[in-house]
Amino acid sequence: MIRHAKISEITDILAITKACAHAMEQKGIYQWNEHYPSRKAFEEDLKRAELYVLEKEGAIIGTVVISTHMDAEYIPIQWSTPNENNIYIHRLSVHPNHQGKGYARQLMDFAEAFAKKNRFTAIRLDTFSENKKNQLFYETRGYQKLGDIYFPKQSTAPFHCYELILA
């Protein structure tokens, strides 16, 4: 079941993202670290009612943020659609113990259905340039790579920006 997160679940959510960061580091992917994702980011997501969790058998095993807020880092990107009426996907995660079972696909299906139901023009997101699995995941869903942005606190390598046009 995918539902809005609760403030009491932030610690569990951070445990998932830390486990994901560790699993990525084991594969030489330094996408997330002690600076990101942060408790503060998740608390802000929660305040805006944009943080969702995937619950399985009473345990939270995944997260996704579905936001209407465009981060400043995205401004230089030459998006295919105007910078209005879009949603932004952030902090998609599935605990490593549950990866490879289609849960990330379920979270993205949920986000895309939400966007279509609410008549958004496009879905935008970024993924780490060194995370080839994530790039393939989004590209097979029809997302188009449009440019790169940088998050120096996370990595010197770029993050690729993707867009899926809905309308």
PDB file of C-alpha atoms in Angstrom:
ATOM      1  CA  MET A   1       0.000   0.000   0.000  1.00  0.00           C
ATOM      2  CA  ILE A   2       1.290   3.449  -0.899  1.00  0.00           C
ATOM      3  CA  ARG A   3       0.146   6.269   1.365  1.00  0.00           C
ATOM      4  CA  HIS A   4       1.188   9.620   2.825  1.00  0.00           C
ATOM      5  CA  ALA A   5       3.985   9.357   5.374  1.00  0.00           C
ATOM      6  CA  LYS A   6       3.612  10.329   9.025  1.00  0.00           C
ATOM      7  CA  ILE A   7       6.046  12.385  11.111  1.00  0.00           C
ATOM      8  CA  SER A   8       6.574   9.386  13.394  1.00  0.00           C
ATOM      9  CA  GLU A   9       7.960   7.441  10.414  1.00  0.00           C
ATOM     10  CA  ILE A  10      10.846   9.785   9.548  1.00  0.00           C
ATOM     11  CA  THR A  11      13.351   7.658  11.488  1.00  0.00           C
ATOM     12  CA  ASP A  12      12.257   4.545   9.583  1.00  0.00           C
ATOM     13  CA  ILE A  13      12.467   6.435   6.294  1.00  0.00           C
ATOM     14  CA  LEU A  14      15.996   7.616   7.090  1.00  0.00           C
ATOM     15  CA  ALA A  15      16.973   4.031   7.938  1.00  0.00           C
ATOM     16  CA  ILE A  16      15.829   2.972   4.460  1.00  0.00           C
ATOM     17  CA  THR A  17      17.759   5.729   2.695  1.00  0.00           C
ATOM     18  CA  LYS A  18      20.888   5.009   4.764  1.00  0.00           C
ATOM     19  CA  ALA A  19      20.629   1.313   3.868  1.00  0.00           C
ATOM     20  CA  CYS A  20      20.246   2.298   0.200  1.00  0.00           C
ATOM     21  CA  ALA A  21      23.279   4.604   0.424  1.00  0.00           C
ATOM     22  CA  HIS A  22      25.358   1.801   1.948  1.00  0.00           C
ATOM     23  CA  ALA A  23      24.223  -0.692  -0.722  1.00  0.00           C
ATOM     24  CA  MET A  24      25.095   1.778  -3.495  1.00  0.00           C
ATOM     25  CA  GLU A  25      28.503   2.472  -1.950  1.00  0.00           C
ATOM     26  CA  GLN A  26      29.193  -1.268  -2.000  1.00  0.00           C
ATOM     27  CA  LYS A  27      28.706  -1.056  -5.784  1.00  0.00           C
ATOM     28  CA  GLY A  28      30.948   2.016  -6.117  1.00  0.00           C
ATOM     29  CA  ILE A  29      28.009   4.413  -6.507  1.00  0.00           C
ATOM     30  CA  TYR A  30      28.410   7.433  -4.259  1.00  0.00           C
ATOM     31  CA  GLN A  31      25.003   9.012  -4.847  1.00  0.00           C
ATOM     32  CA  TRP A  32      23.754   9.519  -1.292  1.00  0.00           C
ATOM     33  CA  ASN A  33      25.796  10.324   1.807  1.00  0.00           C
ATOM     34  CA  GLU A  34      25.593  11.828   5.293  1.00  0.00           C
ATOM     35  CA  HIS A  35      24.309  15.119   3.812  1.00  0.00           C
ATOM     36  CA  TYR A  36      21.555  13.682   1.623  1.00  0.00           C
ATOM     37  CA  PRO A  37      18.816  12.661   2.020  1.00  0.00           C
ATOM     38  CA  SER A  38      18.426  14.517   5.285  1.00  0.00           C
ATOM     39  CA  ARG A  39      15.879  14.524   8.060  1.00  0.00           C
ATOM     40  CA  LYS A  40      15.204  18.196   7.289  1.00  0.00           C
ATOM     41  CA  ALA A  41      14.422  17.407   3.626  1.00  0.00           C
ATOM     42  CA  PHE A  42      11.953  14.693   4.620  1.00  0.00           C
ATOM     43  CA  GLU A  43      10.350  16.930   7.244  1.00  0.00           C
ATOM     44  CA  GLU A  44       9.837  19.637   4.602  1.00  0.00           C
ATOM     45  CA  ASP A  45       8.370  17.023   2.217  1.00  0.00           C
ATOM     46  CA  LEU A  46       6.014  15.958   4.986  1.00  0.00           C
ATOM     47  CA  LYS A  47       4.910  19.541   5.705  1.00  0.00           C
ATOM     48  CA  ARG A  48       3.971  19.925   2.023  1.00  0.00           C
ATOM     49  CA  ALA A  49       2.179  16.526   2.065  1.00  0.00           C
ATOM     50  CA  GLU A  50       4.505  15.289  -0.692  1.00  0.00           C
ATOM     51  CA  LEU A  51       6.159  12.340   1.064  1.00  0.00           C
ATOM     52  CA  TYR A  52       4.744   8.885   0.400  1.00  0.00           C
ATOM     53  CA  VAL A  53       5.697   5.493   1.778  1.00  0.00           C
ATOM     54  CA  LEU A  54       5.282   1.982   0.467  1.00  0.00           C
ATOM     55  CA  GLU A  55       4.072  -0.252   3.261  1.00  0.00           C
ATOM     56  CA  LYS A  56       4.244  -4.040   3.041  1.00  0.00           C
ATOM     57  CA  GLU A  57       2.973  -6.281   5.864  1.00  0.00           C
ATOM     58  CA  GLY A  58       3.006  -3.370   8.322  1.00  0.00           C
ATOM     59  CA  ALA A  59       6.571  -2.263   7.538  1.00  0.00           C
ATOM     60  CA  ILE A  60       7.723   0.694   5.481  1.00  0.00           C
ATOM     61  CA  ILE A  61       9.964  -0.595   2.696  1.00  0.00           C
ATOM     62  CA  GLY A  62      10.079   2.337   0.269  1.00  0.00           C
ATOM     63  CA  THR A  63       9.578   6.047  -0.225  1.00  0.00           C
ATOM     64  CA  VAL A  64       8.940   8.603  -2.921  1.00  0.00           C
ATOM     65  CA  VAL A  65       8.458  12.358  -2.939  1.00  0.00           C
ATOM     66  CA  ILE A  66       5.970  13.738  -5.462  1.00  0.00           C
ATOM     67  CA  SER A  67       6.442  17.495  -5.465  1.00  0.00           C
ATOM     68  CA  THR A  68       5.177  20.499  -7.382  1.00  0.00           C
ATOM     69  CA  HIS A  69       8.189  22.534  -6.214  1.00  0.00           C
ATOM     70  CA  MET A  70      10.951  23.082  -8.774  1.00  0.00           C
ATOM     71  CA  ASP A  71      14.366  23.213  -7.106  1.00  0.00           C
ATOM     72  CA  ALA A  72      16.670  26.052  -8.167  1.00  0.00           C
ATOM     73  CA  GLU A  73      19.189  23.533  -9.517  1.00  0.00           C
ATOM     74  CA  TYR A  74      16.688  22.628 -12.245  1.00  0.00           C
ATOM     75  CA  ILE A  75      16.386  26.171 -13.648  1.00  0.00           C
ATOM     76  CA  PRO A  76      19.285  25.923 -16.173  1.00  0.00           C
ATOM     77  CA  ILE A  77      17.878  22.755 -17.778  1.00  0.00           C
ATOM     78  CA  GLN A  78      16.256  23.184 -21.187  1.00  0.00           C
ATOM     79  CA  TRP A  79      13.066  21.301 -20.368  1.00  0.00           C
ATOM     80  CA  SER A  80      10.758  20.222 -23.206  1.00  0.00           C
ATOM     81  CA  THR A  81       7.728  21.754 -21.499  1.00  0.00           C
ATOM     82  CA  PRO A  82       7.166  25.134 -19.791  1.00  0.00           C
ATOM     83  CA  ASN A  83       8.160  25.435 -16.130  1.00  0.00           C
ATOM     84  CA  GLU A  84       4.587  25.238 -14.904  1.00  0.00           C
ATOM     85  CA  ASN A  85       2.187  22.426 -14.066  1.00  0.00           C
ATOM     86  CA  ASN A  86       4.887  19.786 -13.598  1.00  0.00           C
ATOM     87  CA  ILE A  87       5.723  17.400 -10.815  1.00  0.00           C
ATOM     88  CA  TYR A  88       9.155  16.459  -9.545  1.00  0.00           C
ATOM     89  CA  ILE A  89      10.129  13.050  -8.224  1.00  0.00           C
ATOM     90  CA  HIS A  90      12.709  12.960  -5.438  1.00  0.00           C
ATOM     91  CA  ARG A  91      14.205  10.486  -2.993  1.00  0.00           C
ATOM     92  CA  LEU A  92      12.743   7.321  -4.519  1.00  0.00           C
ATOM     93  CA  SER A  93      14.026   4.450  -2.404  1.00  0.00           C
ATOM     94  CA  VAL A  94      13.342   0.805  -1.693  1.00  0.00           C
ATOM     95  CA  HIS A  95      15.137  -0.935   1.167  1.00  0.00           C
ATOM     96  CA  PRO A  96      17.885  -3.176  -0.267  1.00  0.00           C
ATOM     97  CA  ASN A  97      16.248  -6.253   1.304  1.00  0.00           C
ATOM     98  CA  HIS A  98      13.232  -5.629  -0.940  1.00  0.00           C
ATOM     99  CA  GLN A  99      14.909  -4.473  -4.153  1.00  0.00           C
ATOM    100  CA  GLY A 100      14.454  -6.403  -7.375  1.00  0.00           C
ATOM    101  CA  LYS A 101      10.816  -7.243  -6.608  1.00  0.00           C
ATOM    102  CA  GLY A 102       9.114  -4.481  -8.594  1.00  0.00           C
ATOM    103  CA  TYR A 103       8.547  -2.060  -5.700  1.00  0.00           C
ATOM    104  CA  ALA A 104      10.353   0.869  -7.373  1.00  0.00           C
ATOM    105  CA  ARG A 105       8.148   0.243 -10.396  1.00  0.00           C
ATOM    106  CA  GLN A 106       5.070   0.370  -8.136  1.00  0.00           C
ATOM    107  CA  LEU A 107       6.196   3.683  -6.648  1.00  0.00           C
ATOM    108  CA  MET A 108       6.765   5.161 -10.116  1.00  0.00           C
ATOM    109  CA  ASP A 109       3.451   3.766 -11.379  1.00  0.00           C
ATOM    110  CA  PHE A 110       1.815   5.519  -8.422  1.00  0.00           C
ATOM    111  CA  ALA A 111       3.609   8.821  -9.140  1.00  0.00           C
ATOM    112  CA  GLU A 112       2.771   8.680 -12.841  1.00  0.00           C
ATOM    113  CA  ALA A 113      -0.889   7.850 -12.157  1.00  0.00           C
ATOM    114  CA  PHE A 114      -1.008  10.751  -9.678  1.00  0.00           C
ATOM    115  CA  ALA A 115       0.421  13.090 -12.332  1.00  0.00           C
ATOM    116  CA  LYS A 116      -2.037  11.956 -14.993  1.00  0.00           C
ATOM    117  CA  LYS A 117      -5.035  12.095 -12.651  1.00  0.00           C
ATOM    118  CA  ASN A 118      -4.122  15.634 -11.643  1.00  0.00           C
ATOM    119  CA  ARG A 119      -3.454  16.674 -15.250  1.00  0.00           C
ATOM    120  CA  PHE A 120       0.192  17.620 -14.886  1.00  0.00           C
ATOM    121  CA  THR A 121       2.059  18.331 -18.121  1.00  0.00           C
ATOM    122  CA  ALA A 122       5.238  16.432 -17.299  1.00  0.00           C
ATOM    123  CA  ILE A 123       7.167  14.532 -14.659  1.00  0.00           C
ATOM    124  CA  ARG A 124      10.730  15.632 -13.980  1.00  0.00           C
ATOM    125  CA  LEU A 125      13.480  14.007 -11.956  1.00  0.00           C
ATOM    126  CA  ASP A 126      17.206  13.550 -11.718  1.00  0.00           C
ATOM    127  CA  THR A 127      19.372  10.502 -11.217  1.00  0.00           C
ATOM    128  CA  PHE A 128      23.073  10.070 -10.616  1.00  0.00           C
ATOM    129  CA  SER A 129      25.221   9.783 -13.741  1.00  0.00           C
ATOM    130  CA  GLU A 130      27.143   6.856 -12.249  1.00  0.00           C
ATOM    131  CA  ASN A 131      23.983   4.895 -11.410  1.00  0.00           C
ATOM    132  CA  LYS A 132      23.436   3.157 -14.748  1.00  0.00           C
ATOM    133  CA  LYS A 133      20.686   0.910 -13.338  1.00  0.00           C
ATOM    134  CA  ASN A 134      18.568   3.934 -12.402  1.00  0.00           C
ATOM    135  CA  GLN A 135      19.151   5.560 -15.773  1.00  0.00           C
ATOM    136  CA  LEU A 136      17.960   2.417 -17.552  1.00  0.00           C
ATOM    137  CA  PHE A 137      14.957   2.209 -15.206  1.00  0.00           C
ATOM    138  CA  TYR A 138      13.766   5.697 -16.169  1.00  0.00           C
ATOM    139  CA  GLU A 139      14.679   5.453 -19.844  1.00  0.00           C
ATOM    140  CA  THR A 140      12.679   2.234 -20.281  1.00  0.00           C
ATOM    141  CA  ARG A 141       9.700   4.101 -18.792  1.00  0.00           C
ATOM    142  CA  GLY A 142       9.974   6.708 -21.538  1.00  0.00           C
ATOM    143  CA  TYR A 143      11.857   9.459 -19.707  1.00  0.00           C
ATOM    144  CA  GLN A 144      14.149  11.596 -21.870  1.00  0.00           C
ATOM    145  CA  LYS A 145      17.540  12.788 -20.612  1.00  0.00           C
ATOM    146  CA  LEU A 146      17.786  16.562 -21.100  1.00  0.00           C
ATOM    147  CA  GLY A 147      20.834  17.820 -19.230  1.00  0.00           C
ATOM    148  CA  ASP A 148      23.000  17.670 -16.139  1.00  0.00           C
ATOM    149  CA  ILE A 149      23.020  19.362 -12.751  1.00  0.00           C
ATOM    150  CA  TYR A 150      25.474  19.144  -9.854  1.00  0.00           C
ATOM    151  CA  PHE A 151      25.089  18.625  -6.131  1.00  0.00           C
ATOM    152  CA  PRO A 152      28.604  19.257  -4.769  1.00  0.00           C
ATOM    153  CA  LYS A 153      27.759  18.004  -1.273  1.00  0.00           C
ATOM    154  CA  GLN A 154      26.883  14.634  -2.812  1.00  0.00           C
ATOM    155  CA  SER A 155      29.387  14.153  -5.619  1.00  0.00           C
ATOM    156  CA  THR A 156      31.616  15.851  -8.167  1.00  0.00           C
ATOM    157  CA  ALA A 157      29.898  13.736 -10.854  1.00  0.00           C
ATOM    158  CA  PRO A 158      26.747  15.138 -12.492  1.00  0.00           C
ATOM    159  CA  PHE A 159      23.150  14.117 -12.034  1.00  0.00           C
ATOM    160  CA  HIS A 160      21.176  13.617 -15.242  1.00  0.00           C
ATOM    161  CA  CYS A 161      17.803  15.362 -15.509  1.00  0.00           C
ATOM    162  CA  TYR A 162      14.927  13.456 -17.099  1.00  0.00           C
ATOM    163  CA  GLU A 163      11.447  14.422 -18.222  1.00  0.00           C
ATOM    164  CA  LEU A 164       8.373  12.419 -19.180  1.00  0.00           C
ATOM    165  CA  ILE A 165       5.781  14.439 -21.099  1.00  0.00           C
ATOM    166  CA  LEU A 166       2.224  13.465 -20.179  1.00  0.00           C
ATOM    167  CA  ALA A 167       0.109  15.926 -22.189  1.00  0.00           C
TER     168      ALA A 167
END
